[in-house]
């Protein structure tokens, strides 16, 4: 029992990057709108993976989310990811 | 007539953030010109999704819409989205 | 008749972007050189659509057209649009 | 004879944007190396088409050709054009 | 045992630029999530290959990992690499 | 012998832009890792072709190779070239 509890704690420990459920199981979405949401997710993930510390991230958010240049740069990242996801879904053509 | 005017006002009202209809039902457009308009929509959406507060957005708009560098950066985002939409429509080839 | 005039005024109102002739009827061009010209057109359109006021645009033009960084950034937008147009024309291969 | 000389001068005159020979007759090149040279040509053309005045261009050249950030930005434009040309030549695969 | 320890130290020694195993044996990954991790790897590799000195790299890391603009720019590089890897894996479509 | 030495010097002379061997004979590489190295080569070539003077280049290198923003921008150029080379090699799929 102790071993099981130990394993459970180990697997759920924040030291393990590998979560039980993937944050990105598939690039397939039902609609273009969901595809755009996924592009936003991927864009944000690129930022959080580069800067792991949530405090720094939250400290920076007011800055880039209020700066015109940063907003446009963020929109560019979304555009690139959306391009990938759209191709992955064959442009949601019927 | 009154009903029609009422409906017209209702549909154009900015107070309805959540439409019954998706804002992006499809990447298909009839013409390249409409495709370009859709690219503009997607570019703007990337900005509004990053910065949800309309006050901040409207505060920043005068700034980036008057700055040469930001105008060009915004045009780059549109270019990326237009590339996606053009591919989605098979370049509107007859 | 009143209704028809009303509709005509409504449709021709400057609030409607739809012009009689499209500025972008097709992505097809006869030559790569014309394709490059079209890429320039699309790049400029992205800027004018973001900043609708011609006075602001003309005020900014001297600035970005004399600044090295902005010139290169503008060239990047053209490159992206040219990539799209080239693909649309199957690279003008015989 | 005078007519011929006159025509020659007319055609070579910088006042005529339309040259007798196209500067971009094709995207096809014999080798990847020539393709890279063509990418450089297209990148430069994007700059010269945005800023038509040769004096301004030559005034800016020392600036961006000595600034690290501008050099890298210029290399990015070349990369995008090279991507297009490589695809146009089917990557020069035998 | 001593030989094994010696070999382990030798292989892990930073003095050997040429590792026994390639750092990029394949673009194929089992899942999109792993593909995203590989995109992060490629993005970082581009930085380390440009600046070989680990001291400089570690000196810069706090700077760019705390700056909103740099975080977004880094996310853009990841997006481009992810686009490549997604295509390489045919978008992990079943 | 003197002729051979003379020829060797001539061919290696920096005054001859046209080398006997192309610096880019092919986009084909055996492995993804070599493909990444080729991407680095292309990225650097874009810089050296824009700024021909080696003194200026070497003067700038310390600057951009120590600046976080420039390092990321350089990584972006590499990413674009790697995307091209990966496609050229059909992603090194077996």
Short mmCIF file of C-alpha atoms in Angstrom, two decimals, chain C residues 55-89:
data_model
loop_
_atom_site.label_atom_id
_atom_site.label_comp_id
_atom_site.label_asym_id
_atom_site.label_seq_id
_atom_site.Cartn_x
_atom_site.Cartn_y
_atom_site.Cartn_z
CA UNK C 55 -4.04 61.09 -43.60
CA UNK C 56 -2.44 58.86 -40.97
CA UNK C 57 -1.21 56.48 -43.66
CA UNK C 58 0.41 59.23 -45.67
CA UNK C 59 1.84 60.67 -42.52
CA UNK C 60 3.47 57.33 -41.70
CA UNK C 61 4.72 56.55 -45.20
CA UNK C 62 7.78 58.81 -45.10
CA UNK C 63 8.69 57.22 -41.77
CA UNK C 64 8.61 53.55 -42.72
CA UNK C 65 9.81 54.08 -46.24
CA UNK C 66 12.97 55.66 -44.90
CA UNK C 67 13.65 53.33 -42.03
CA UNK C 68 15.82 50.28 -42.74
CA UNK C 69 14.03 47.99 -40.28
CA UNK C 70 10.59 48.91 -41.61
CA UNK C 71 11.71 48.45 -45.22
CA UNK C 72 12.90 44.93 -44.42
CA UNK C 73 9.72 44.18 -42.47
CA UNK C 74 7.63 45.34 -45.42
CA UNK C 75 9.72 43.12 -47.71
CA UNK C 76 8.89 40.18 -45.43
CA UNK C 77 5.15 40.76 -45.87
CA UNK C 78 5.64 40.86 -49.63
CA UNK C 79 7.60 37.59 -49.42
CA UNK C 80 4.74 35.85 -47.61
CA UNK C 81 2.14 37.05 -50.10
CA UNK C 82 4.39 36.15 -53.04
CA UNK C 83 4.69 32.64 -51.60
CA UNK C 84 0.89 32.34 -51.65
CA UNK C 85 0.51 33.74 -55.16
CA UNK C 86 3.33 31.57 -56.52
CA UNK C 87 1.60 28.46 -55.17
CA UNK C 88 -1.72 29.69 -56.58
CA UNK C 89 -0.13 29.89 -60.03
#
